[in-house]
PDB file of C-alpha atoms and ligand atoms in Angstrom:
ATOM      1  CA  ASP A 581       0.014  -0.124   0.034  1.00  0.00           C
ATOM      2  CA  LYS A 582       1.463   3.018  -1.286  1.00  0.00           C
ATOM      3  CA  PHE A 583      -0.014   5.446   1.429  1.00  0.00           C
ATOM      4  CA  ARG A 584       1.365   3.317   4.035  1.00  0.00           C
ATOM      5  CA  ASP A 585       4.617   3.376   2.847  1.00  0.00           C
ATOM      6  CA  GLY A 586       4.929   6.624   2.244  1.00  0.00           C
ATOM      7  CA  LEU A 587       4.253   7.530   5.612  1.00  0.00           C
ATOM      8  CA  THR A 588       6.802   5.121   6.940  1.00  0.00           C
ATOM      9  CA  LYS A 589       8.953   8.147   8.574  1.00  0.00           C
ATOM     10  CA  THR A 590       6.267   9.671  10.462  1.00  0.00           C
ATOM     11  CA  ARG A 591       4.680   6.269  11.504  1.00  0.00           C
ATOM     12  CA  ASP A 592       8.186   5.026  12.874  1.00  0.00           C
ATOM     13  CA  SER A 593       8.644   8.268  14.931  1.00  0.00           C
ATOM     14  CA  PHE A 594       5.014   8.795  15.879  1.00  0.00           C
ATOM     15  CA  SER A 595       3.715   5.459  16.895  1.00  0.00           C
ATOM     16  CA  GLY A 596       6.903   4.643  18.014  1.00  0.00           C
ATOM     17  CA  ARG A 597       7.395   7.536  20.691  1.00  0.00           C
ATOM     18  CA  VAL A 598       3.371   6.888  21.676  1.00  0.00           C
ATOM     19  CA  ASN A 599       3.884   3.190  22.162  1.00  0.00           C
ATOM     20  CA  ASP A 600       7.150   4.035  24.314  1.00  0.00           C
ATOM     21  CA  LEU A 601       5.001   6.529  26.572  1.00  0.00           C
ATOM     22  CA  VAL A 602       2.144   3.923  26.819  1.00  0.00           C
ATOM     23  CA  ALA A 603       4.931   1.150  27.870  1.00  0.00           C
ATOM     24  CA  ARG A 604       6.483   3.808  30.678  1.00  0.00           C
ATOM     25  CA  TYR A 605       3.445   5.277  32.024  1.00  0.00           C
ATOM     26  CA  ARG A 606       0.585   2.555  33.447  1.00  0.00           C
ATOM     27  CA  LYS A 607      -1.507   5.320  34.561  1.00  0.00           C
ATOM     28  CA  VAL A 608      -2.904   8.137  32.070  1.00  0.00           C
ATOM     29  CA  ASP A 609      -1.766  11.393  34.402  1.00  0.00           C
ATOM     30  CA  GLU A 610      -0.428  14.853  34.142  1.00  0.00           C
ATOM     31  CA  ASP A 611       2.809  13.462  33.090  1.00  0.00           C
ATOM     32  CA  PHE A 612       1.319  11.171  30.581  1.00  0.00           C
ATOM     33  CA  PHE A 613      -0.432  14.143  28.737  1.00  0.00           C
ATOM     34  CA  GLU A 614       2.822  16.364  29.119  1.00  0.00           C
ATOM     35  CA  GLU A 615       4.749  14.076  26.979  1.00  0.00           C
ATOM     36  CA  LEU A 616       2.231  13.272  24.809  1.00  0.00           C
ATOM     37  CA  GLU A 617       1.830  16.903  24.056  1.00  0.00           C
ATOM     38  CA  GLU A 618       5.597  17.095  23.402  1.00  0.00           C
ATOM     39  CA  ILE A 619       5.558  14.253  20.907  1.00  0.00           C
ATOM     40  CA  LEU A 620       2.496  15.873  18.890  1.00  0.00           C
ATOM     41  CA  ILE A 621       4.397  19.076  18.505  1.00  0.00           C
ATOM     42  CA  GLN A 622       7.427  17.465  17.302  1.00  0.00           C
ATOM     43  CA  ALA A 623       5.400  15.765  14.684  1.00  0.00           C
ATOM     44  CA  ASP A 624       4.388  19.014  13.503  1.00  0.00           C
ATOM     45  CA  VAL A 625       0.852  18.657  14.686  1.00  0.00           C
ATOM     46  CA  GLY A 626       0.838  22.477  15.345  1.00  0.00           C
ATOM     47  CA  PHE A 627       0.450  24.342  18.991  1.00  0.00           C
ATOM     48  CA  GLY A 628      -2.955  25.287  18.640  1.00  0.00           C
ATOM     49  CA  THR A 629      -4.288  21.760  17.480  1.00  0.00           C
ATOM     50  CA  VAL A 630      -2.212  19.786  19.494  1.00  0.00           C
ATOM     51  CA  MET A 631      -3.512  22.238  22.858  1.00  0.00           C
ATOM     52  CA  GLU A 632      -7.002  21.411  21.289  1.00  0.00           C
ATOM     53  CA  LEU A 633      -6.568  17.817  21.039  1.00  0.00           C
ATOM     54  CA  ILE A 634      -4.838  17.387  24.522  1.00  0.00           C
ATOM     55  CA  ASP A 635      -8.212  18.976  26.125  1.00  0.00           C
ATOM     56  CA  GLU A 636     -10.368  16.479  24.014  1.00  0.00           C
ATOM     57  CA  LEU A 637      -8.157  13.663  24.810  1.00  0.00           C
ATOM     58  CA  LYS A 638      -8.583  14.821  28.648  1.00  0.00           C
ATOM     59  CA  MET A 639     -12.372  14.865  28.463  1.00  0.00           C
ATOM     60  CA  GLU A 640     -12.497  11.878  26.693  1.00  0.00           C
ATOM     61  CA  VAL A 641     -10.486   9.954  29.522  1.00  0.00           C
ATOM     62  CA  LYS A 642     -12.857  11.136  32.095  1.00  0.00           C
ATOM     63  CA  ARG A 643     -16.054  10.411  30.297  1.00  0.00           C
ATOM     64  CA  GLN A 644     -14.765   6.766  29.831  1.00  0.00           C
ATOM     65  CA  ASN A 645     -13.176   6.674  32.781  1.00  0.00           C
ATOM     66  CA  ILE A 646      -9.947   5.424  31.446  1.00  0.00           C
ATOM     67  CA  LYS A 647      -7.218   4.245  34.035  1.00  0.00           C
ATOM     68  CA  ASP A 648      -4.924   2.007  31.722  1.00  0.00           C
ATOM     69  CA  SER A 649      -2.859   3.796  29.427  1.00  0.00           C
ATOM     70  CA  SER A 650      -2.945   0.932  27.001  1.00  0.00           C
ATOM     71  CA  GLN A 651      -6.348   2.222  25.578  1.00  0.00           C
ATOM     72  CA  MET A 652      -4.919   5.445  24.779  1.00  0.00           C
ATOM     73  CA  GLN A 653      -3.754   4.924  20.991  1.00  0.00           C
ATOM     74  CA  SER A 654      -6.907   4.104  19.903  1.00  0.00           C
ATOM     75  CA  VAL A 655      -8.786   7.178  21.531  1.00  0.00           C
ATOM     76  CA  ILE A 656      -5.791   9.215  19.970  1.00  0.00           C
ATOM     77  CA  SER A 657      -6.624   8.025  16.671  1.00  0.00           C
ATOM     78  CA  GLU A 658     -10.032   8.517  16.946  1.00  0.00           C
ATOM     79  CA  LYS A 659      -9.775  12.036  18.093  1.00  0.00           C
ATOM     80  CA  LEU A 660      -6.932  13.009  15.442  1.00  0.00           C
ATOM     81  CA  VAL A 661      -9.699  11.793  12.944  1.00  0.00           C
ATOM     82  CA  GLU A 662     -12.500  14.013  14.725  1.00  0.00           C
ATOM     83  CA  ILE A 663     -10.293  16.835  14.633  1.00  0.00           C
ATOM     84  CA  TYR A 664      -9.525  16.822  10.969  1.00  0.00           C
ATOM     85  CA  GLU A 665     -13.024  15.902   9.864  1.00  0.00           C
ATOM     86  CA  GLY A 666     -14.736  18.281  12.177  1.00  0.00           C
ATOM     87  CA  SER A 667     -12.654  21.173  10.814  1.00  0.00           C
ATOM     88  CA  GLY A 668     -14.786  21.357   8.017  1.00  0.00           C
ATOM     89  CA  GLU A 669     -17.575  20.182   5.605  1.00  0.00           C
ATOM     90  CA  GLU A 670     -15.520  20.651   2.155  1.00  0.00           C
ATOM     91  CA  LYS A 671     -14.997  17.548   0.218  1.00  0.00           C
ATOM     92  CA  SER A 672     -11.795  16.180  -0.646  1.00  0.00           C
ATOM     93  CA  SER A 673     -12.291  14.954  -3.973  1.00  0.00           C
ATOM     94  CA  LEU A 674     -11.052  17.078  -6.997  1.00  0.00           C
ATOM     95  CA  ASN A 675     -14.022  19.133  -8.140  1.00  0.00           C
ATOM     96  CA  VAL A 676     -14.063  18.136 -12.039  1.00  0.00           C
ATOM     97  CA  GLN A 677     -16.950  19.115 -14.260  1.00  0.00           C
ATOM     98  CA  GLU A 678     -19.267  16.289 -15.872  1.00  0.00           C
ATOM     99  CA  ASN A 679     -19.217  18.429 -18.949  1.00  0.00           C
ATOM    100  CA  GLY A 680     -16.673  20.883 -20.544  1.00  0.00           C
ATOM    101  CA  LEU A 681     -13.347  22.005 -19.637  1.00  0.00           C
ATOM    102  CA  THR A 682     -12.181  21.842 -15.932  1.00  0.00           C
ATOM    103  CA  VAL A 683      -9.555  24.297 -15.134  1.00  0.00           C
ATOM    104  CA  ILE A 684      -7.277  23.405 -12.017  1.00  0.00           C
ATOM    105  CA  LEU A 685      -4.517  26.407 -11.189  1.00  0.00           C
ATOM    106  CA  PHE A 686      -1.514  25.590  -9.186  1.00  0.00           C
ATOM    107  CA  VAL A 687       0.057  28.069  -6.566  1.00  0.00           C
ATOM    108  CA  GLY A 688       2.947  27.581  -4.652  1.00  0.00           C
ATOM    109  CA  VAL A 689       6.510  28.945  -3.939  1.00  0.00           C
ATOM    110  CA  ASN A 690       9.377  27.597  -5.904  1.00  0.00           C
ATOM    111  CA  GLY A 691      10.960  24.181  -4.926  1.00  0.00           C
ATOM    112  CA  VAL A 692       7.848  22.829  -2.940  1.00  0.00           C
ATOM    113  CA  GLY A 693       7.057  20.207  -6.138  1.00  0.00           C
ATOM    114  CA  LYS A 694       4.656  22.008  -8.040  1.00  0.00           C
ATOM    115  CA  THR A 695       5.627  20.824 -11.347  1.00  0.00           C
ATOM    116  CA  THR A 696       6.222  17.652 -10.014  1.00  0.00           C
ATOM    117  CA  THR A 697       2.767  17.233  -8.565  1.00  0.00           C
ATOM    118  CA  ILE A 698       1.334  18.973 -11.997  1.00  0.00           C
ATOM    119  CA  GLY A 699       3.132  15.802 -14.072  1.00  0.00           C
ATOM    120  CA  LYS A 700       1.943  13.315 -11.280  1.00  0.00           C
ATOM    121  CA  LEU A 701      -1.795  14.740 -11.379  1.00  0.00           C
ATOM    122  CA  ALA A 702      -1.875  14.655 -15.122  1.00  0.00           C
ATOM    123  CA  TYR A 703      -0.649  10.909 -14.940  1.00  0.00           C
ATOM    124  CA  LYS A 704      -3.205  10.097 -12.603  1.00  0.00           C
ATOM    125  CA  LEU A 705      -6.117  11.958 -14.726  1.00  0.00           C
ATOM    126  CA  LYS A 706      -4.829  10.340 -17.844  1.00  0.00           C
ATOM    127  CA  SER A 707      -4.814   6.837 -16.220  1.00  0.00           C
ATOM    128  CA  GLU A 708      -8.753   7.574 -15.346  1.00  0.00           C
ATOM    129  CA  GLY A 709      -9.526   8.256 -19.106  1.00  0.00           C
ATOM    130  CA  LYS A 710      -9.419  11.954 -19.153  1.00  0.00           C
ATOM    131  CA  SER A 711      -7.675  14.066 -21.798  1.00  0.00           C
ATOM    132  CA  VAL A 712      -5.285  16.250 -20.059  1.00  0.00           C
ATOM    133  CA  MET A 713      -3.497  19.226 -20.952  1.00  0.00           C
ATOM    134  CA  MET A 714      -0.954  21.649 -19.403  1.00  0.00           C
ATOM    135  CA  ALA A 715      -0.284  25.399 -19.157  1.00  0.00           C
ATOM    136  CA  ALA A 716       3.340  26.515 -18.621  1.00  0.00           C
ATOM    137  CA  GLY A 717       1.992  29.818 -16.460  1.00  0.00           C
ATOM    138  CA  ASP A 718       5.545  29.924 -14.909  1.00  0.00           C
ATOM    139  CA  THR A 719       7.220  32.176 -17.165  1.00  0.00           C
ATOM    140  CA  PHE A 720       9.473  33.391 -14.545  1.00  0.00           C
ATOM    141  CA  ARG A 721      11.633  30.983 -13.200  1.00  0.00           C
ATOM    142  CA  ALA A 722      14.305  29.954 -15.434  1.00  0.00           C
ATOM    143  CA  GLY A 723      13.988  26.454 -16.744  1.00  0.00           C
ATOM    144  CA  ALA A 724      10.543  26.252 -15.417  1.00  0.00           C
ATOM    145  CA  ILE A 725       8.963  25.717 -18.642  1.00  0.00           C
ATOM    146  CA  ASP A 726      11.263  23.101 -19.741  1.00  0.00           C
ATOM    147  CA  GLN A 727      10.754  21.096 -16.613  1.00  0.00           C
ATOM    148  CA  LEU A 728       7.061  21.175 -17.311  1.00  0.00           C
ATOM    149  CA  GLU A 729       7.470  19.731 -20.826  1.00  0.00           C
ATOM    150  CA  VAL A 730       9.762  17.046 -19.243  1.00  0.00           C
ATOM    151  CA  TRP A 731       6.686  15.956 -17.318  1.00  0.00           C
ATOM    152  CA  GLY A 732       4.494  16.611 -20.431  1.00  0.00           C
ATOM    153  CA  ASP A 733       6.593  14.080 -22.298  1.00  0.00           C
ATOM    154  CA  ARG A 734       6.808  11.361 -19.775  1.00  0.00           C
ATOM    155  CA  VAL A 735       3.079  11.082 -19.186  1.00  0.00           C
ATOM    156  CA  GLY A 736       2.090  12.158 -22.910  1.00  0.00           C
ATOM    157  CA  VAL A 737       0.309  15.271 -22.263  1.00  0.00           C
ATOM    158  CA  SER A 738       0.764  18.529 -24.628  1.00  0.00           C
ATOM    159  CA  VAL A 739       2.186  21.541 -22.724  1.00  0.00           C
ATOM    160  CA  ILE A 740       0.933  25.169 -23.874  1.00  0.00           C
ATOM    161  CA  LYS A 741       3.742  27.564 -23.590  1.00  0.00           C
ATOM    162  CA  GLN A 742       5.291  30.857 -24.531  1.00  0.00           C
ATOM    163  CA  ALA A 743       8.788  32.145 -24.385  1.00  0.00           C
ATOM    164  CA  GLU A 744      10.424  32.664 -20.943  1.00  0.00           C
ATOM    165  CA  GLY A 745       9.082  36.390 -19.255  1.00  0.00           C
ATOM    166  CA  SER A 746       6.274  36.326 -21.056  1.00  0.00           C
ATOM    167  CA  ASP A 747       2.630  37.373 -19.430  1.00  0.00           C
ATOM    168  CA  PRO A 748       1.395  34.441 -17.832  1.00  0.00           C
ATOM    169  CA  ALA A 749      -2.120  35.299 -18.472  1.00  0.00           C
ATOM    170  CA  ALA A 750      -1.345  35.379 -22.307  1.00  0.00           C
ATOM    171  CA  VAL A 751      -0.262  31.759 -21.843  1.00  0.00           C
ATOM    172  CA  MET A 752      -3.482  30.953 -19.514  1.00  0.00           C
ATOM    173  CA  TYR A 753      -5.537  32.533 -22.707  1.00  0.00           C
ATOM    174  CA  ASP A 754      -3.699  30.623 -25.220  1.00  0.00           C
ATOM    175  CA  ALA A 755      -4.059  27.401 -23.251  1.00  0.00           C
ATOM    176  CA  ILE A 756      -7.583  27.843 -22.938  1.00  0.00           C
ATOM    177  CA  GLN A 757      -8.008  28.084 -26.559  1.00  0.00           C
ATOM    178  CA  ALA A 758      -6.255  25.301 -27.130  1.00  0.00           C
ATOM    179  CA  ALA A 759      -8.027  23.133 -24.731  1.00  0.00           C
ATOM    180  CA  LYS A 760     -11.272  24.147 -25.909  1.00  0.00           C
ATOM    181  CA  SER A 761     -10.354  23.485 -29.426  1.00  0.00           C
ATOM    182  CA  ARG A 762      -9.081  20.319 -28.936  1.00  0.00           C
ATOM    183  CA  GLY A 763     -11.897  19.276 -26.486  1.00  0.00           C
ATOM    184  CA  ALA A 764      -9.482  18.454 -23.534  1.00  0.00           C
ATOM    185  CA  ASP A 765     -11.601  17.512 -20.281  1.00  0.00           C
ATOM    186  CA  ILE A 766      -8.864  18.931 -17.770  1.00  0.00           C
ATOM    187  CA  LEU A 767      -6.475  22.252 -18.198  1.00  0.00           C
ATOM    188  CA  LEU A 768      -3.567  22.028 -15.262  1.00  0.00           C
ATOM    189  CA  CYS A 769      -2.041  25.624 -14.965  1.00  0.00           C
ATOM    190  CA  ASP A 770       1.367  26.184 -13.583  1.00  0.00           C
ATOM    191  CA  THR A 771       1.885  29.740 -11.874  1.00  0.00           C
ATOM    192  CA  ALA A 772       5.143  31.578 -10.627  1.00  0.00           C
ATOM    193  CA  GLY A 773       6.153  30.910  -7.372  1.00  0.00           C
ATOM    194  CA  ARG A 774       7.989  33.899  -6.094  1.00  0.00           C
ATOM    195  CA  LEU A 775       6.734  34.976  -2.655  1.00  0.00           C
ATOM    196  CA  GLN A 776       9.336  37.868  -2.364  1.00  0.00           C
ATOM    197  CA  ASN A 777       6.816  40.251  -3.240  1.00  0.00           C
ATOM    198  CA  LYS A 778       3.120  39.393  -2.145  1.00  0.00           C
ATOM    199  CA  VAL A 779       1.586  42.354  -3.868  1.00  0.00           C
ATOM    200  CA  ASN A 780       3.215  41.294  -7.153  1.00  0.00           C
ATOM    201  CA  LEU A 781       1.857  37.381  -6.376  1.00  0.00           C
ATOM    202  CA  MET A 782      -1.411  38.986  -5.813  1.00  0.00           C
ATOM    203  CA  LYS A 783      -1.511  40.856  -8.744  1.00  0.00           C
ATOM    204  CA  GLU A 784      -0.185  38.128 -10.849  1.00  0.00           C
ATOM    205  CA  LEU A 785      -2.659  35.124  -9.616  1.00  0.00           C
ATOM    206  CA  GLU A 786      -5.414  38.021  -9.827  1.00  0.00           C
ATOM    207  CA  LYS A 787      -4.623  38.691 -13.744  1.00  0.00           C
ATOM    208  CA  VAL A 788      -4.718  34.992 -14.378  1.00  0.00           C
ATOM    209  CA  LYS A 789      -7.744  34.187 -12.696  1.00  0.00           C
ATOM    210  CA  ARG A 790      -9.748  37.031 -14.415  1.00  0.00           C
ATOM    211  CA  VAL A 791      -8.410  35.651 -17.962  1.00  0.00           C
ATOM    212  CA  ILE A 792      -9.603  31.945 -17.149  1.00  0.00           C
ATOM    213  CA  GLU A 793     -12.783  33.301 -15.395  1.00  0.00           C
ATOM    214  CA  ARG A 794     -13.535  35.457 -18.570  1.00  0.00           C
ATOM    215  CA  GLU A 795     -12.952  32.520 -20.735  1.00  0.00           C
ATOM    216  CA  ILE A 796     -14.731  30.070 -18.673  1.00  0.00           C
ATOM    217  CA  PRO A 797     -17.646  31.027 -16.286  1.00  0.00           C
ATOM    218  CA  GLY A 798     -17.280  29.430 -13.068  1.00  0.00           C
ATOM    219  CA  ALA A 799     -13.706  28.520 -13.998  1.00  0.00           C
ATOM    220  CA  PRO A 800     -10.972  27.854 -12.318  1.00  0.00           C
ATOM    221  CA  HIS A 801     -12.698  25.023 -10.368  1.00  0.00           C
ATOM    222  CA  GLU A 802      -9.667  24.454  -8.196  1.00  0.00           C
ATOM    223  CA  VAL A 803      -6.785  26.623  -7.115  1.00  0.00           C
ATOM    224  CA  LEU A 804      -4.412  24.009  -5.459  1.00  0.00           C
ATOM    225  CA  LEU A 805      -1.639  25.191  -2.822  1.00  0.00           C
ATOM    226  CA  VAL A 806       1.314  23.135  -3.113  1.00  0.00           C
ATOM    227  CA  LEU A 807       3.229  22.988   0.197  1.00  0.00           C
ATOM    228  CA  ASP A 808       6.659  20.969   1.134  1.00  0.00           C
ATOM    229  CA  ALA A 809       5.631  18.890   4.257  1.00  0.00           C
ATOM    230  CA  THR A 810       9.392  18.835   5.217  1.00  0.00           C
ATOM    231  CA  THR A 811       9.396  22.706   5.757  1.00  0.00           C
ATOM    232  CA  GLY A 812       6.822  21.998   8.922  1.00  0.00           C
ATOM    233  CA  GLN A 813       5.769  25.402  10.372  1.00  0.00           C
ATOM    234  CA  ASN A 814       6.855  27.316   7.360  1.00  0.00           C
ATOM    235  CA  ALA A 815       4.653  25.609   5.411  1.00  0.00           C
ATOM    236  CA  LEU A 816       1.714  26.685   7.325  1.00  0.00           C
ATOM    237  CA  ILE A 817       2.899  30.434   7.057  1.00  0.00           C
ATOM    238  CA  GLN A 818       3.335  29.937   3.206  1.00  0.00           C
ATOM    239  CA  ALA A 819      -0.657  28.571   3.062  1.00  0.00           C
ATOM    240  CA  LYS A 820      -1.353  31.905   5.305  1.00  0.00           C
ATOM    241  CA  THR A 821       0.010  34.107   2.946  1.00  0.00           C
ATOM    242  CA  PHE A 822      -1.266  32.626  -0.183  1.00  0.00           C
ATOM    243  CA  LYS A 823      -4.985  32.291   1.445  1.00  0.00           C
ATOM    244  CA  GLU A 824      -4.444  35.921   1.382  1.00  0.00           C
ATOM    245  CA  ALA A 825      -3.703  36.221  -2.181  1.00  0.00           C
ATOM    246  CA  THR A 826      -5.861  34.045  -3.574  1.00  0.00           C
ATOM    247  CA  ASP A 827      -8.923  31.624  -2.974  1.00  0.00           C
ATOM    248  CA  VAL A 828      -7.318  28.344  -2.321  1.00  0.00           C
ATOM    249  CA  THR A 829      -9.787  25.408  -2.738  1.00  0.00           C
ATOM    250  CA  GLY A 830      -7.454  22.755  -1.812  1.00  0.00           C
ATOM    251  CA  ILE A 831      -3.839  21.846  -0.658  1.00  0.00           C
ATOM    252  CA  VAL A 832      -1.254  19.398  -1.848  1.00  0.00           C
ATOM    253  CA  LEU A 833       1.122  18.427   0.593  1.00  0.00           C
ATOM    254  CA  THR A 834       4.451  17.148  -1.261  1.00  0.00           C
ATOM    255  CA  LYS A 835       7.250  15.021   0.353  1.00  0.00           C
ATOM    256  CA  LEU A 836       5.368  13.685   2.889  1.00  0.00           C
ATOM    257  CA  ASP A 837       7.752  10.624   2.409  1.00  0.00           C
ATOM    258  CA  GLY A 838      10.683  12.133   3.229  1.00  0.00           C
ATOM    259  CA  THR A 839       9.605  13.790   6.906  1.00  0.00           C
ATOM    260  CA  ALA A 840       8.723  12.038  10.150  1.00  0.00           C
ATOM    261  CA  LYS A 841       6.804  15.062  10.940  1.00  0.00           C
ATOM    262  CA  GLY A 842       3.609  14.269   9.037  1.00  0.00           C
ATOM    263  CA  GLY A 843       1.227  15.650  11.647  1.00  0.00           C
ATOM    264  CA  ILE A 844       1.465  18.873   9.752  1.00  0.00           C
ATOM    265  CA  VAL A 845      -1.751  17.894   7.900  1.00  0.00           C
ATOM    266  CA  LEU A 846      -3.752  18.284  10.996  1.00  0.00           C
ATOM    267  CA  ALA A 847      -2.291  21.752  11.389  1.00  0.00           C
ATOM    268  CA  ILE A 848      -2.818  22.710   8.044  1.00  0.00           C
ATOM    269  CA  ARG A 849      -6.536  21.374   8.095  1.00  0.00           C
ATOM    270  CA  ASN A 850      -7.471  22.542  11.540  1.00  0.00           C
ATOM    271  CA  GLU A 851      -5.548  26.103  11.710  1.00  0.00           C
ATOM    272  CA  LEU A 852      -6.395  27.034   7.769  1.00  0.00           C
ATOM    273  CA  ASN A 853      -9.788  25.231   7.141  1.00  0.00           C
ATOM    274  CA  ILE A 854      -8.678  24.247   3.788  1.00  0.00           C
ATOM    275  CA  PRO A 855      -8.692  20.480   2.740  1.00  0.00           C
ATOM    276  CA  VAL A 856      -5.941  18.418   2.225  1.00  0.00           C
ATOM    277  CA  LYS A 857      -6.802  16.940  -1.343  1.00  0.00           C
ATOM    278  CA  PHE A 858      -3.699  15.250  -2.590  1.00  0.00           C
ATOM    279  CA  VAL A 859      -0.253  14.414  -0.935  1.00  0.00           C
ATOM    280  CA  GLY A 860       2.964  13.576  -2.787  1.00  0.00           C
ATOM    281  CA  LEU A 861       4.753  10.573  -1.184  1.00  0.00           C
ATOM    282  CA  GLY A 862       7.724   9.906  -3.689  1.00  0.00           C
ATOM    283  CA  GLU A 863       9.208  11.512  -6.820  1.00  0.00           C
ATOM    284  CA  ARG A 864       7.847   9.150  -9.279  1.00  0.00           C
ATOM    285  CA  MET A 865       4.771   9.570 -11.331  1.00  0.00           C
ATOM    286  CA  ASP A 866       2.512   7.449  -9.586  1.00  0.00           C
ATOM    287  CA  ASP A 867       3.626   8.820  -6.030  1.00  0.00           C
ATOM    288  CA  LEU A 868       0.005  11.178  -5.830  1.00  0.00           C
ATOM    289  CA  GLN A 869      -2.375   9.952  -3.568  1.00  0.00           C
ATOM    290  CA  GLU A 870      -5.708  11.120  -2.616  1.00  0.00           C
ATOM    291  CA  PHE A 871      -5.722  12.236   0.616  1.00  0.00           C
ATOM    292  CA  ASP A 872      -7.767   9.821   3.457  1.00  0.00           C
ATOM    293  CA  PRO A 873      -7.794  11.126   6.854  1.00  0.00           C
ATOM    294  CA  ASP A 874      -8.811   7.702   8.297  1.00  0.00           C
ATOM    295  CA  LYS A 875      -6.552   5.970   6.354  1.00  0.00           C
ATOM    296  CA  TYR A 876      -3.543   8.417   7.641  1.00  0.00           C
ATOM    297  CA  VAL A 877      -4.502   8.317  11.077  1.00  0.00           C
ATOM    298  CA  TYR A 878      -4.919   5.025  11.560  1.00  0.00           C
ATOM    299  CA  GLY A 879      -1.611   4.161   9.106  1.00  0.00           C
ATOM    300  CA  LEU A 880       0.007   6.036  12.004  1.00  0.00           C
ATOM    301  CA  PHE A 881      -0.276   3.569  14.833  1.00  0.00           C
ATOM    302  CA  ALA A 882      -0.937   0.245  12.196  1.00  0.00           C
TER     303      ALA A 882
HETATM  304  P1  LIG B1669       8.712  23.186  -8.102  1.00  0.00           P
HETATM  305  O1  LIG B1669       9.682  24.491  -7.953  1.00  0.00           O
HETATM  306  O2  LIG B1669       7.573  23.506  -6.666  1.00  0.00           O
HETATM  307  O3  LIG B1669       8.193  23.279  -9.553  1.00  0.00           O
HETATM  308  O4  LIG B1669       9.427  21.780  -7.567  1.00  0.00           O
HETATM  309  P2  LIG B1669       9.434  20.560  -8.298  1.00  0.00           P
HETATM  310  O5  LIG B1669       8.221  19.901  -8.994  1.00  0.00           O
HETATM  311  O6  LIG B1669      10.699  21.031  -9.416  1.00  0.00           O
HETATM  312  O7  LIG B1669      10.170  19.674  -7.342  1.00  0.00           O
HETATM  313  C1  LIG B1669      11.441  20.000  -6.513  1.00  0.00           C
HETATM  314  C2  LIG B1669      11.998  18.733  -5.836  1.00  0.00           C
HETATM  315  O8  LIG B1669      11.354  18.059  -5.328  1.00  0.00           O
HETATM  316  C3  LIG B1669      12.455  17.683  -6.946  1.00  0.00           C
HETATM  317  O9  LIG B1669      13.558  17.007  -6.844  1.00  0.00           O
HETATM  318  C4  LIG B1669      11.360  16.940  -7.014  1.00  0.00           C
HETATM  319  O10 LIG B1669      11.637  15.350  -7.303  1.00  0.00           O
HETATM  320  C5  LIG B1669      11.169  16.508  -5.407  1.00  0.00           C
HETATM  321  N1  LIG B1669       9.643  16.071  -5.147  1.00  0.00           N
HETATM  322  C6  LIG B1669       8.714  16.581  -5.427  1.00  0.00           C
HETATM  323  N2  LIG B1669       7.363  15.990  -4.853  1.00  0.00           N
HETATM  324  C7  LIG B1669       8.166  15.173  -4.141  1.00  0.00           C
HETATM  325  C8  LIG B1669       7.356  14.103  -3.031  1.00  0.00           C
HETATM  326  O11 LIG B1669       6.168  13.759  -3.233  1.00  0.00           O
HETATM  327  N3  LIG B1669       8.485  13.588  -2.738  1.00  0.00           N
HETATM  328  C9  LIG B1669       9.547  13.379  -2.579  1.00  0.00           C
HETATM  329  N4  LIG B1669      10.596  12.637  -1.877  1.00  0.00           N
HETATM  330  N5  LIG B1669      10.022  14.347  -3.502  1.00  0.00           N
HETATM  331  C10 LIG B1669       9.637  15.110  -4.219  1.00  0.00           C
END
């Protein structure tokens, strides 16, 4: 199971430490909770979310009159899932139109795995029988267009591009016309990832979105923010900035395979109220998985 394998580092670290805690403390007392708090914070669950979780756990222990710490693994799992799911009603699946073109915009800073994610999602959607195209909207970073083309070749999807330095909104316009005329189902759009200048970023994203909205009412159907799980709390800060700049509809959390701090998924969900739609669990084209909170949380202990 790829999802499970991708979480090996987090699972080994997190469940290993919780099991050790349970072994050392027979009783569920204040010291037990203090150490648990520390473990959760080190797994990047996020301070606010940890506090909420610890409060909930204390109440649950009282309610069920739990005396023996060996019952705690299952109580912790239940509460983790509850916190994730209680943070919002949105579906975690992709909003794909039944008829006509679906436009998906990708945002995120350089290096988080945006291009790789677009390539992987193109592969996934194509495998599901959709006709997919890509728009090389990152005209700013040197090499970004070539890199997207490499993925296009790899997965057999055409990339609409212009020269480096050209107007990303013009690229989007071209790409939409091409996708419409070829009757494509899904257009995956890359964007530039510079965060140094928030005003410019906002302006560029607004302009790109305006073009898309004008050409296809109701589009973009998704704005997916790509975040690197290995950057921990920094990912949360990026998410806050992008949330202010544009209407983010979902998160793709990459490199979850490369971190023992997979708790960041919960922090993002709970503190930002944006659903995590996909997780990246490796560098290959089939290493993108839909995010499933149950599988994720229970996978941490199983
Ligand atoms: P971009 O600048 O945001 O477009 O980032 P790239 O797509 O170029 O990715 C940056 C690096 O992260 C590349 O070496 C990718 O292979 C790697 N990468 C992307 N996603 C994942 C993932 O889910 N797991 C791992 N281990 N590496 C990833």
